mmCIF file of C-alpha atoms in Angstrom:
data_model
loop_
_atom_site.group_PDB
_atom_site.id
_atom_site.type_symbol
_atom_site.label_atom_id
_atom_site.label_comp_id
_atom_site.label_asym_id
_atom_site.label_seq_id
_atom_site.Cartn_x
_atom_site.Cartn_y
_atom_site.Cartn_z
ATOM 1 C CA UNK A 1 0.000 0.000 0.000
ATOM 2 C CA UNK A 2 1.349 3.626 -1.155
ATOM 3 C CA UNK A 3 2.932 5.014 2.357
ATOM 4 C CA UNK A 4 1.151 8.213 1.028
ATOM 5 C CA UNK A 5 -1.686 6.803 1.020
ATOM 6 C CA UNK A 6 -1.825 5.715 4.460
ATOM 7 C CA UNK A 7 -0.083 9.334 5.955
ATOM 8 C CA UNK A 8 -3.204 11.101 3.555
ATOM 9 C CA UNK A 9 -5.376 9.191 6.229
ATOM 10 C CA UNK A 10 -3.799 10.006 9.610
ATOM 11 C CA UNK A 11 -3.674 13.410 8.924
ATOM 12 C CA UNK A 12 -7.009 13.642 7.569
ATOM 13 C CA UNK A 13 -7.559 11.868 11.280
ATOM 14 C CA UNK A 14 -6.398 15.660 12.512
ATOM 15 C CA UNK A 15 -7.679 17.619 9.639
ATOM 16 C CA UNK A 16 -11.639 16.868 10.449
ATOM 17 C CA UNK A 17 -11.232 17.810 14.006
ATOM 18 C CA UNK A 18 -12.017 21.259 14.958
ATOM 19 C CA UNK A 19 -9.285 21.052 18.126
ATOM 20 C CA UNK A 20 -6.590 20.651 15.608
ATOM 21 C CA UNK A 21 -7.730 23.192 13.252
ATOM 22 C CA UNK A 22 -7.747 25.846 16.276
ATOM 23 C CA UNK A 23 -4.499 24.612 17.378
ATOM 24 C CA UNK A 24 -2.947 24.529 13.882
ATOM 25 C CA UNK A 25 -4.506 28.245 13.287
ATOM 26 C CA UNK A 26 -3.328 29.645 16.518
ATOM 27 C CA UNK A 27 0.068 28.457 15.962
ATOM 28 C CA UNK A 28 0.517 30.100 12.533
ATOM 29 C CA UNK A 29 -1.019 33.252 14.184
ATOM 30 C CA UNK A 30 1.289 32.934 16.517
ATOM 31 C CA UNK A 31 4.257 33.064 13.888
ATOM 32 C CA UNK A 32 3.195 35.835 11.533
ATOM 33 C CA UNK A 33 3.047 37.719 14.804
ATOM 34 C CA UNK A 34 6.074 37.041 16.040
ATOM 35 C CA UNK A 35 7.687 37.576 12.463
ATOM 36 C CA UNK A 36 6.320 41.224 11.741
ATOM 37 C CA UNK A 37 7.399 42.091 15.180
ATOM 38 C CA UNK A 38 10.674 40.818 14.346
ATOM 39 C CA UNK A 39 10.568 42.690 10.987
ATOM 40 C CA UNK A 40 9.246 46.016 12.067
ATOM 41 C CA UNK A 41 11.339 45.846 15.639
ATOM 42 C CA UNK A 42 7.949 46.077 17.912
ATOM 43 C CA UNK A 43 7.024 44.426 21.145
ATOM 44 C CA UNK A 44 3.744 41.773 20.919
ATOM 45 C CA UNK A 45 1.281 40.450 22.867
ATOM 46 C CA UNK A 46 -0.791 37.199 21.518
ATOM 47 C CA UNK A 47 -4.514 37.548 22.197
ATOM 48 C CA UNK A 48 -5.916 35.292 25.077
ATOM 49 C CA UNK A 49 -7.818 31.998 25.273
ATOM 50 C CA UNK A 50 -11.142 32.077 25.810
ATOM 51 C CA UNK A 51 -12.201 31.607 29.423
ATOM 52 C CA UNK A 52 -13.262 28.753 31.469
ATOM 53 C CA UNK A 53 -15.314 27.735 34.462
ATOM 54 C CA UNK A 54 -18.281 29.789 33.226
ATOM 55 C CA UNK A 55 -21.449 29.691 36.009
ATOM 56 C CA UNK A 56 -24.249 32.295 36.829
ATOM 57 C CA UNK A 57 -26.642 32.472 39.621
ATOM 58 C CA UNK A 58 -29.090 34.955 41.481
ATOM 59 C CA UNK A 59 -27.594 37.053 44.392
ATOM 60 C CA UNK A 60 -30.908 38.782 44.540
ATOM 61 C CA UNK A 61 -34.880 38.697 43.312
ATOM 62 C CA UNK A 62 -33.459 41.595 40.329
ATOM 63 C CA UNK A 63 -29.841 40.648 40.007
ATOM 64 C CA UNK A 64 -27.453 37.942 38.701
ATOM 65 C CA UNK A 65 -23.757 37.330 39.656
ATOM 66 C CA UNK A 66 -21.594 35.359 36.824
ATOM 67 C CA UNK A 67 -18.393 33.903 37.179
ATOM 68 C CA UNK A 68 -15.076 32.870 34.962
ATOM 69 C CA UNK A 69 -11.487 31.930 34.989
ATOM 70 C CA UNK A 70 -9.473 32.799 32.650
ATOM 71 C CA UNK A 71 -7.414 30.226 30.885
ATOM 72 C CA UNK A 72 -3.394 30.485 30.604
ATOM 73 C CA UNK A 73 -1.112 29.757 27.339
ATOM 74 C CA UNK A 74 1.470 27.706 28.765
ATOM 75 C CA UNK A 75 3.331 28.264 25.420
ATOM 76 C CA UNK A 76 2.688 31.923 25.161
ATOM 77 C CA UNK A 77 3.440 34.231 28.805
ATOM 78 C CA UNK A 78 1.990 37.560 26.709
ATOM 79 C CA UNK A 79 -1.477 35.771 26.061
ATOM 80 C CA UNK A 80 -2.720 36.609 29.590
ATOM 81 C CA UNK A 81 -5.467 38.792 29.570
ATOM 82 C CA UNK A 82 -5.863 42.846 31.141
ATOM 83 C CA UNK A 83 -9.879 42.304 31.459
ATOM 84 C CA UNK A 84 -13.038 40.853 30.325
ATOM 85 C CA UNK A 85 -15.890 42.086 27.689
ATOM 86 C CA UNK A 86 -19.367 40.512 29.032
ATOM 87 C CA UNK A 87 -21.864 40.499 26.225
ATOM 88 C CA UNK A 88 -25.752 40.162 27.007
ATOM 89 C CA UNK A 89 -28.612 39.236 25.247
ATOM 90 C CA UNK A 90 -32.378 39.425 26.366
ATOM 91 C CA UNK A 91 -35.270 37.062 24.632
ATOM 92 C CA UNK A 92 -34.502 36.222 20.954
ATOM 93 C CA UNK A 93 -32.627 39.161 20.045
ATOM 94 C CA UNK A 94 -28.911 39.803 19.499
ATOM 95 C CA UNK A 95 -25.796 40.629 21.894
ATOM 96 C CA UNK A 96 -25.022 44.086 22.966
ATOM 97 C CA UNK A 97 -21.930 45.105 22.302
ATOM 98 C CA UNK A 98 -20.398 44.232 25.845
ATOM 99 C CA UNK A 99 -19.280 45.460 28.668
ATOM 100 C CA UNK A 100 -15.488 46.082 29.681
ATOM 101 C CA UNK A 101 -15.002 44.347 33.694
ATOM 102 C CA UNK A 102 -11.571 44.156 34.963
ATOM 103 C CA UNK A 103 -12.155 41.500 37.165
ATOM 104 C CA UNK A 104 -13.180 37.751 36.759
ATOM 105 C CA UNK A 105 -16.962 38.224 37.553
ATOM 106 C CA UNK A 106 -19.555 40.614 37.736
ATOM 107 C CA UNK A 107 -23.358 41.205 39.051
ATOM 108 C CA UNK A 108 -25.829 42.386 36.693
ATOM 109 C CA UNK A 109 -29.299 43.699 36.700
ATOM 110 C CA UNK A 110 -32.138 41.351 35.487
ATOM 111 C CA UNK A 111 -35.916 42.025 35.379
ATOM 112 C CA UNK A 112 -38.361 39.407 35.818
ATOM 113 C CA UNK A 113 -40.066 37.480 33.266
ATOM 114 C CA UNK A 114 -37.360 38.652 30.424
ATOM 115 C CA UNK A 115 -34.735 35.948 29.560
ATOM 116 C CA UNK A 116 -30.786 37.111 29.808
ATOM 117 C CA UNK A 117 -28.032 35.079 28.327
ATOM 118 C CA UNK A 118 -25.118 36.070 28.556
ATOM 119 C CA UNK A 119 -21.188 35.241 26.845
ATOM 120 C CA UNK A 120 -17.676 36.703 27.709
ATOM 121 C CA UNK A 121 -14.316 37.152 26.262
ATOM 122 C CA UNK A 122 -10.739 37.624 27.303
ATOM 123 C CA UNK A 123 -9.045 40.873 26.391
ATOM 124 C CA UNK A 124 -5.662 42.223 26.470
ATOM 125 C CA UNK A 125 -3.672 44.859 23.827
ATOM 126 C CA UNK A 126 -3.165 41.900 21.506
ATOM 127 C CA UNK A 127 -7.297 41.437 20.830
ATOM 128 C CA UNK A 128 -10.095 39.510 22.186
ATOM 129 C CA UNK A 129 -10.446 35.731 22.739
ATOM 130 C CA UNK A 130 -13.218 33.479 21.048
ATOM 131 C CA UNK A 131 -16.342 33.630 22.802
ATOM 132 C CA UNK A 132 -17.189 31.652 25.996
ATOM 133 C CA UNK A 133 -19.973 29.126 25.468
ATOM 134 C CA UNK A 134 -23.320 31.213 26.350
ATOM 135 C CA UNK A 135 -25.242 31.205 29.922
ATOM 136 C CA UNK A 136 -28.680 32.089 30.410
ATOM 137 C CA UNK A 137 -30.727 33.108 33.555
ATOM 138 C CA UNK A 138 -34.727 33.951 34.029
ATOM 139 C CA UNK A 139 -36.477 35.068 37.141
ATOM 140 C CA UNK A 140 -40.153 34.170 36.955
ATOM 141 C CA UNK A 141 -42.375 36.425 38.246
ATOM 142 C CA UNK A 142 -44.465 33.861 40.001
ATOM 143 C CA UNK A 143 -42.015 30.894 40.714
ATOM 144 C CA UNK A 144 -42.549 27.681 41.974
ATOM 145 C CA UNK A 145 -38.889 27.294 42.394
ATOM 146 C CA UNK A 146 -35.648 27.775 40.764
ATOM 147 C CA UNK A 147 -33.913 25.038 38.509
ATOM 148 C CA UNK A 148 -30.073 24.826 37.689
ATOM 149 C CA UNK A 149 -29.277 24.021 33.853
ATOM 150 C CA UNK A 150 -25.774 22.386 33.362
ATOM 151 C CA UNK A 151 -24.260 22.761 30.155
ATOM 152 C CA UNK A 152 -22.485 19.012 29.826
ATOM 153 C CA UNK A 153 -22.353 19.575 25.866
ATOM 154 C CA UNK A 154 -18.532 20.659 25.095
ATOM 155 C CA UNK A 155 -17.457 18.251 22.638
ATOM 156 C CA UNK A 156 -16.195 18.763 19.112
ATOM 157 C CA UNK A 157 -14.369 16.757 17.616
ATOM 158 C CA UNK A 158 -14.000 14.873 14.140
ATOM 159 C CA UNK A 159 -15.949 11.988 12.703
ATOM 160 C CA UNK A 160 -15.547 8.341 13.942
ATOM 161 C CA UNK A 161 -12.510 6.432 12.103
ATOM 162 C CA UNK A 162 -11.517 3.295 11.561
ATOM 163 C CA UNK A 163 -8.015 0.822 10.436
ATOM 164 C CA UNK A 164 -8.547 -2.905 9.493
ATOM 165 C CA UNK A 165 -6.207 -4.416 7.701
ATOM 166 C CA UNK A 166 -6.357 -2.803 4.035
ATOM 167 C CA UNK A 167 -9.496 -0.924 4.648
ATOM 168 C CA UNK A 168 -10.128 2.164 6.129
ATOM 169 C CA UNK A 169 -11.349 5.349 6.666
ATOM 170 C CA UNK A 170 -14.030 7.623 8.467
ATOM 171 C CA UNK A 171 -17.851 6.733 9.457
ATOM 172 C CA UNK A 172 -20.465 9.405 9.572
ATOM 173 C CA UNK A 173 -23.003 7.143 9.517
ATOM 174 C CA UNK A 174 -21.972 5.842 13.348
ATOM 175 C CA UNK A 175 -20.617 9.392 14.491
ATOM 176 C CA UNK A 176 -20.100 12.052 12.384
ATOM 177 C CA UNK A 177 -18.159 13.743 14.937
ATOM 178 C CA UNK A 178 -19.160 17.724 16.612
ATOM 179 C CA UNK A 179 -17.919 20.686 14.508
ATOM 180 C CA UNK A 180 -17.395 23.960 16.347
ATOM 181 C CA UNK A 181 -20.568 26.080 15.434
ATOM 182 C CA UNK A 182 -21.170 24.617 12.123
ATOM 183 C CA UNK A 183 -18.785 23.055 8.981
ATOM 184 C CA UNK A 184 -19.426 23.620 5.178
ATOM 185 C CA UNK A 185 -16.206 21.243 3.909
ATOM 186 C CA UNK A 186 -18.383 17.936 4.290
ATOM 187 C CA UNK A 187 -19.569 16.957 0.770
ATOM 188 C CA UNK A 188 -21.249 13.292 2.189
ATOM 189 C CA UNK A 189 -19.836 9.561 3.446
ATOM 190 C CA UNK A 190 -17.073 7.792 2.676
ATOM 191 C CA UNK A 191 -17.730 4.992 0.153
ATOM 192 C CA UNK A 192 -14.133 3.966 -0.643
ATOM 193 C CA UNK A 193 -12.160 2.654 1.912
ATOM 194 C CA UNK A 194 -9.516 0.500 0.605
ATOM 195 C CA UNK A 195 -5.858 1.865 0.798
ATOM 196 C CA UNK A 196 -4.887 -0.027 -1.843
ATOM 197 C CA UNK A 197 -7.558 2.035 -4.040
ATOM 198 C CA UNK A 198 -5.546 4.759 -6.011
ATOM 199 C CA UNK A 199 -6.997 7.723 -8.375
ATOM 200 C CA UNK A 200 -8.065 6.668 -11.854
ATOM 201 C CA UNK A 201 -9.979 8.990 -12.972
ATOM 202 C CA UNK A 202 -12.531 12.548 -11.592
ATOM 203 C CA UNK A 203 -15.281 10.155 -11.111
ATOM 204 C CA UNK A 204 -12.750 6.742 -9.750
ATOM 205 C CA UNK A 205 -10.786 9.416 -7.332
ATOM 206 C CA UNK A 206 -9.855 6.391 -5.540
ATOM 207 C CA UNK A 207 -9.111 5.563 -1.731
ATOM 208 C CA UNK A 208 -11.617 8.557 0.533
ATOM 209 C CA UNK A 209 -13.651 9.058 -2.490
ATOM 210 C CA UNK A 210 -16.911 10.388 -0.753
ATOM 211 C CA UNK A 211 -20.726 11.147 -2.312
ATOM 212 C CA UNK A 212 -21.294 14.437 -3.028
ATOM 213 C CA UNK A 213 -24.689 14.515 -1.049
ATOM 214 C CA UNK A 214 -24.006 17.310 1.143
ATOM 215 C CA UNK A 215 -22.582 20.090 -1.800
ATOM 216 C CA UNK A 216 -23.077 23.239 -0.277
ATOM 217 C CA UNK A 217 -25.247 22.360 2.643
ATOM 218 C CA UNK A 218 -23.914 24.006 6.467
ATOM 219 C CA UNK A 219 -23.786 21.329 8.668
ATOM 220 C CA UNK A 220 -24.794 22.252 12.071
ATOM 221 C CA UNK A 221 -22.721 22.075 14.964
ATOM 222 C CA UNK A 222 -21.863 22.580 19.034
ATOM 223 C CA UNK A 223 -23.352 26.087 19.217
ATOM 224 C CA UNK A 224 -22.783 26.075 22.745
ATOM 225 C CA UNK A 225 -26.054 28.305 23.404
ATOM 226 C CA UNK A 226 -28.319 25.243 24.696
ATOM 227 C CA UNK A 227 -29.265 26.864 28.260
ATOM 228 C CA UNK A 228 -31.894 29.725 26.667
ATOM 229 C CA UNK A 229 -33.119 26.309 24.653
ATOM 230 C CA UNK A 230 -33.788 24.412 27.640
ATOM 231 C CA UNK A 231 -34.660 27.408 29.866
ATOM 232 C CA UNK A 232 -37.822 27.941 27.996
ATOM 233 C CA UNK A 233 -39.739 24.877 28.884
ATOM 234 C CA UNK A 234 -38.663 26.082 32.573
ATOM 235 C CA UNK A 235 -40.206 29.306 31.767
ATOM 236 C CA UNK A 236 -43.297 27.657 30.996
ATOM 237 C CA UNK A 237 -43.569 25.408 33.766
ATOM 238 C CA UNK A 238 -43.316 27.903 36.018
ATOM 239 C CA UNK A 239 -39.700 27.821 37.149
ATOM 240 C CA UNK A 240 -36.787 30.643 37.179
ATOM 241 C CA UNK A 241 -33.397 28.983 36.662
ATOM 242 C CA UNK A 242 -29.990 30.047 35.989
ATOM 243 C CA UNK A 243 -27.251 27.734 34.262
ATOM 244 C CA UNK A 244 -23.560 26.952 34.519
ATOM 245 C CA UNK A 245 -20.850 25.156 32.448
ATOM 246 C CA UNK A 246 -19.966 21.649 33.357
ATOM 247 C CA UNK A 247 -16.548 22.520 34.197
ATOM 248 C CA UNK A 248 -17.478 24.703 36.866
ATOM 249 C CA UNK A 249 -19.414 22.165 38.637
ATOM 250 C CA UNK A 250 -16.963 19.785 38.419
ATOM 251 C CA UNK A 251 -14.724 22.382 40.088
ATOM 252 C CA UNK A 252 -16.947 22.579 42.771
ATOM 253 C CA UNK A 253 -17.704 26.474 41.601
ATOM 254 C CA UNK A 254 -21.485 25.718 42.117
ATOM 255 C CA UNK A 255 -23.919 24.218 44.974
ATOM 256 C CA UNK A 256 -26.179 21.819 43.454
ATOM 257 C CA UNK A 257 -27.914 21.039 46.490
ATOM 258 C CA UNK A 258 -29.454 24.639 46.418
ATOM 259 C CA UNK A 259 -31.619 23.976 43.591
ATOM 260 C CA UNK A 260 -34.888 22.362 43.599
ATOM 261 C CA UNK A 261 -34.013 20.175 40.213
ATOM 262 C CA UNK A 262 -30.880 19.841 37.676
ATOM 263 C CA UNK A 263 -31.678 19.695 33.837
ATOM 264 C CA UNK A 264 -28.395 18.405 32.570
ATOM 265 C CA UNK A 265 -27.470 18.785 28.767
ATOM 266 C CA UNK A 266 -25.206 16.267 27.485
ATOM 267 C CA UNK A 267 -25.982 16.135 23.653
ATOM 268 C CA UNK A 268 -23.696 14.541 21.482
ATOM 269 C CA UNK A 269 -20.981 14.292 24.602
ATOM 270 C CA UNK A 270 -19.298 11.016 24.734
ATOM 271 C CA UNK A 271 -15.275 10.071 25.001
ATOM 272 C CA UNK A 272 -13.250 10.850 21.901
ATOM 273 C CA UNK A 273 -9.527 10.886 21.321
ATOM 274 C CA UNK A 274 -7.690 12.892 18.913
ATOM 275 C CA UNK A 275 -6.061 11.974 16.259
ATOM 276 C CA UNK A 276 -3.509 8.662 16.670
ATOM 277 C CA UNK A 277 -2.515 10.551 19.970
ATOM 278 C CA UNK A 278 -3.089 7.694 22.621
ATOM 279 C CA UNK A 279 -3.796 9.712 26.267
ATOM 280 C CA UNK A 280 -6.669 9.846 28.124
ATOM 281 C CA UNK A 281 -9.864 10.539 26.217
ATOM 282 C CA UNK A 282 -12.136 14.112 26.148
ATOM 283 C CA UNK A 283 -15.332 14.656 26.533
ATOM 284 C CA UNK A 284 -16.527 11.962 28.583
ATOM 285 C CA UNK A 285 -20.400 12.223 29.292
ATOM 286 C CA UNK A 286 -19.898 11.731 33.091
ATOM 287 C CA UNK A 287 -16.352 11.550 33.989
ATOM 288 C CA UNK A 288 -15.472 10.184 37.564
ATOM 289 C CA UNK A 289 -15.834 13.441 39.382
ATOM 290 C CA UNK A 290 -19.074 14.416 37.987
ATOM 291 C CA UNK A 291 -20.182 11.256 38.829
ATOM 292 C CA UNK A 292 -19.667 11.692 42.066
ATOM 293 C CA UNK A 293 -21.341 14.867 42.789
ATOM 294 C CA UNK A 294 -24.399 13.855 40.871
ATOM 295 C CA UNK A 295 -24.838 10.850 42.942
ATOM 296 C CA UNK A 296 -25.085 12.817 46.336
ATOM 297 C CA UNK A 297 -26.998 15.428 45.037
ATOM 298 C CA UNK A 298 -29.708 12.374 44.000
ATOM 299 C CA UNK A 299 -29.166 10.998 47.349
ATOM 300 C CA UNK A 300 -29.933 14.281 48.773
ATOM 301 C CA UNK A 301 -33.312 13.752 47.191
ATOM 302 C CA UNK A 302 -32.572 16.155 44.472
ATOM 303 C CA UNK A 303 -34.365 15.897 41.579
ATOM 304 C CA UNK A 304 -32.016 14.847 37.955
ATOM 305 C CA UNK A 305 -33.300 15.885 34.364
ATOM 306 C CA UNK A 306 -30.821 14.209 31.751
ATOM 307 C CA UNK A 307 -30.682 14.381 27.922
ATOM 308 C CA UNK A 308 -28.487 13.363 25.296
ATOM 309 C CA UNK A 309 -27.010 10.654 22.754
ATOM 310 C CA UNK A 310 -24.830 8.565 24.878
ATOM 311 C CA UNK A 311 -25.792 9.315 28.122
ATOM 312 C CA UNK A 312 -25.904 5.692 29.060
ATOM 313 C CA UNK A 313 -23.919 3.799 26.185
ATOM 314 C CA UNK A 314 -21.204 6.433 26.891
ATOM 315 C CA UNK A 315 -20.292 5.992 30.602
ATOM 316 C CA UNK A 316 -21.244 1.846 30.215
ATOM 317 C CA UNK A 317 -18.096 1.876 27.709
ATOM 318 C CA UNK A 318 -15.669 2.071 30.044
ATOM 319 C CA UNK A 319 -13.167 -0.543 31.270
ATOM 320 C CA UNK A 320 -13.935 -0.438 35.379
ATOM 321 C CA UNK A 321 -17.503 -0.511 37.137
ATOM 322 C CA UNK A 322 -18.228 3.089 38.498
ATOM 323 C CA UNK A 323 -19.826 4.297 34.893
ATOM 324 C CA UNK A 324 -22.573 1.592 34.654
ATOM 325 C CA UNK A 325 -22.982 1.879 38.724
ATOM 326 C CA UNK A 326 -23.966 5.215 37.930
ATOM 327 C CA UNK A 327 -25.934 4.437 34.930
ATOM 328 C CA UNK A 328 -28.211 2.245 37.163
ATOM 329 C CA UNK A 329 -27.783 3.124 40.294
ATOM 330 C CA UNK A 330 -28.257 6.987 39.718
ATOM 331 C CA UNK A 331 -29.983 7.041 36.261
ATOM 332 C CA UNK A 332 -31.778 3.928 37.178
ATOM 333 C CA UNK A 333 -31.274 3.080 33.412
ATOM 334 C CA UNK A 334 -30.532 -0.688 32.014
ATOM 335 C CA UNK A 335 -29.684 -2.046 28.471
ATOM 336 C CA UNK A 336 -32.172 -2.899 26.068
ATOM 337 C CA UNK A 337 -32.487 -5.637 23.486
ATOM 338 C CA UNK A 338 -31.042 -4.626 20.497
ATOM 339 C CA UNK A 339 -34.468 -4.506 18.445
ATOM 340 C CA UNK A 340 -35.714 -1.799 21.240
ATOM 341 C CA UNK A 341 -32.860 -0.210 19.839
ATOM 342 C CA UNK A 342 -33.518 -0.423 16.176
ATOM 343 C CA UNK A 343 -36.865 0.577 16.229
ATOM 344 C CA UNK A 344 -36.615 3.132 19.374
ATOM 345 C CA UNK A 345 -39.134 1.972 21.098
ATOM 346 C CA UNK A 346 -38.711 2.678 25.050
ATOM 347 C CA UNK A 347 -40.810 1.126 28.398
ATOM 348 C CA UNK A 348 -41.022 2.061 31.665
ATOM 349 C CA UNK A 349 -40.455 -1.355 33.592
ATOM 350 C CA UNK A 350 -41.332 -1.759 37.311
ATOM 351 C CA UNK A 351 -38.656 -1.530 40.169
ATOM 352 C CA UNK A 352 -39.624 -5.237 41.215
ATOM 353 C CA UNK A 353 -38.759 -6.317 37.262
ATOM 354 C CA UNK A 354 -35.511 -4.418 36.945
ATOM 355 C CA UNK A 355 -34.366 -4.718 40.581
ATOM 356 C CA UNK A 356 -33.648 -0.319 40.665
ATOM 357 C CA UNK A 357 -34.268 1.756 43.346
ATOM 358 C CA UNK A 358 -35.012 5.096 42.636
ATOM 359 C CA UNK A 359 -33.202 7.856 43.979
ATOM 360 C CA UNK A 360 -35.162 11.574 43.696
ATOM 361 C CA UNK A 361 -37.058 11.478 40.744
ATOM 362 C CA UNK A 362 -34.979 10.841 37.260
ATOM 363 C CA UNK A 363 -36.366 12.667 33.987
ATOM 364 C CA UNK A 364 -34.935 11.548 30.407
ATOM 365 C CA UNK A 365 -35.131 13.467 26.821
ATOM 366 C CA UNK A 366 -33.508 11.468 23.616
#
């Protein structure tokens, strides 16, 4: 098989995943920089990451506090930032055009019944970061009680791949992987996967030939603005609720036992490594920790709203026992025959005929 060939497919194994991409862009940002302040003999600073550890939450009836870290470039000592721009949005409009705050969080006004959401970037004299993923808070006037959103959907990441032998290549059809905001490069599947298949001709291209489905279309992707999505069923029910970033409740940033319920997003989140790089994977849908605090907040007789693709499947997958004790001891959630899954048909079974004892009341959304 063509060595070509086979290095065309590794890197393509980095080329579909939006982590790379960012990495790969930053890092030739990062040069041209460096170069034309070589060139024109001028100090630079590289702009910052974008910030982590994102959360919001009422300090009063009329007022919401929000809180970030900012994230350091190990590679880079100029990228830290002088401030943060906080952007807010109310109901279905758009984003103001933000507000300068020189420290890492900030209290803002809110008026009942209107729905805020809210995003924030890093500054510093070298430019702004990306955006942080977008929060969103609503006071009801008439509450029965306030509900926390997690945001547990961070993933992107390229499409599932595959090696056997003399075949391989990528499969959309199983997972076609997260793109950051949305991709227009995808032009359909895969249909050739042999590495021994080489171009012939424009309609033979050979080895990662692909259909040509999906011309032109935008494919959607993690816009990281699910909280105002979920928020307005709470609205409707009844319910204020504010929302926070999985990575701040993992870092113990927010007390879970203070809310009445938890609606927890986890969309397409499940494990996924980059590239051939063989380390721990990303994106697990409950990793250890998180685990952990969800389980005494459901002993605590909280009350656990969960939706997503692999919310079970996901944390089952692993090699030791803790993700499917979770799975049914805290989701209360079981395998089904694989025709159940074919057809997606669901049923409630009995505690006496599955042998699961419920822990605060469990709500699911596929």
């Amino acid at each position: 098989i063509d060595i070509e060939i086979k290095e065309s497919y590794r890197n393509m194994k980095y080329a579909l995943d939006p982590r790379f991409r960012f990495t790969v862009s930053r890092a030739i940002y990062k040069g041209m920089l460096k170069y034309f302040s070589a060139v024109y003999d001028i100090p630079y600073v590289v702009q910052p990451l974008p910030v982590r550890q994102f959360s919001s939450r009422f300090s009063a009836r009329n007022k919401v506090v929000l809180r970030w870290k900012s994230t350091p470039d190990s590679l880079e000592a100029s990228a830290s930032p002088t401030g943060f721009k906080v952007y807010t949005r109310t109901g279905d409009g758009g984003f103001d055009n933000g507000r300068i705050t020189l420290s890492d969080s900030i209290e803002l006004p809110l008026t009942p019944g209107i729905l805020y959401s809210y995003k924030v970037t890093a500054i510093n004299s070298g430019g702004e970061s990306f955006p942080s993923e977008i929060l969103s808070a609503y006071r009801h006037p008439h509450e029965k009680g306030e509900i926390l959103i997690i945001n547990g959907f961070t993933r992107i990441s390229g499409p599932e791949h595959f090696q056997l032998g003399t075949m391989a290549g990528f499969l959309n059809d199983k997972d076609a992987g997260v793109p950051y905001l949305y991709d227009v490069t995808f032009t359909g599947r895969q249909h050739d996967f042999s590495l021994s298949s080489v171009y012939k001709t424009q309609g033979q291209p050979g080895f990662g030939a692909s259909e040509r489905t999906h011309d032109q279309l935008v494919i959607e992707g993690n816009r990281f603005d699910y909280p105002a999505v979920h928020g307005r069923a709470m609205m409707e029910a009844g319910y204020s609720f504010v929302s926070s970033g999985v990575d701040a409740v993992r870092a113990g940033d927010v007390p879970l036992q203070a809310y009445r319920a938890i609606d927890f997003i986890a969309g397409k989140q499940k494990q996924t490594i980059l590239g051939n790089v063989k380390k721990t994977p990303e994106f697990q849908t409950f990793p250890l920790d998180l685990q952990q605090l969800l389980r005494r907040y459901s002993l605590g007789g909280g009350n656990l709203m969960v939706s997503g693709a692999y919310c079970a499947s996901d944390p089952y997958s692993n090699q030791d026992s803790t993700g499917k004790a979770f799975v049914e001891e805290v989701l209360q959630v079981k395998p089904v025959h694989s025709d159940e899954r074919k057809f997606g048909q669901v049923r409630l079974e009995s505690s006496a005929a599955t042998g699961l004892k419920l822990q605060g009341q469990i709500g699911y959304a596929i």
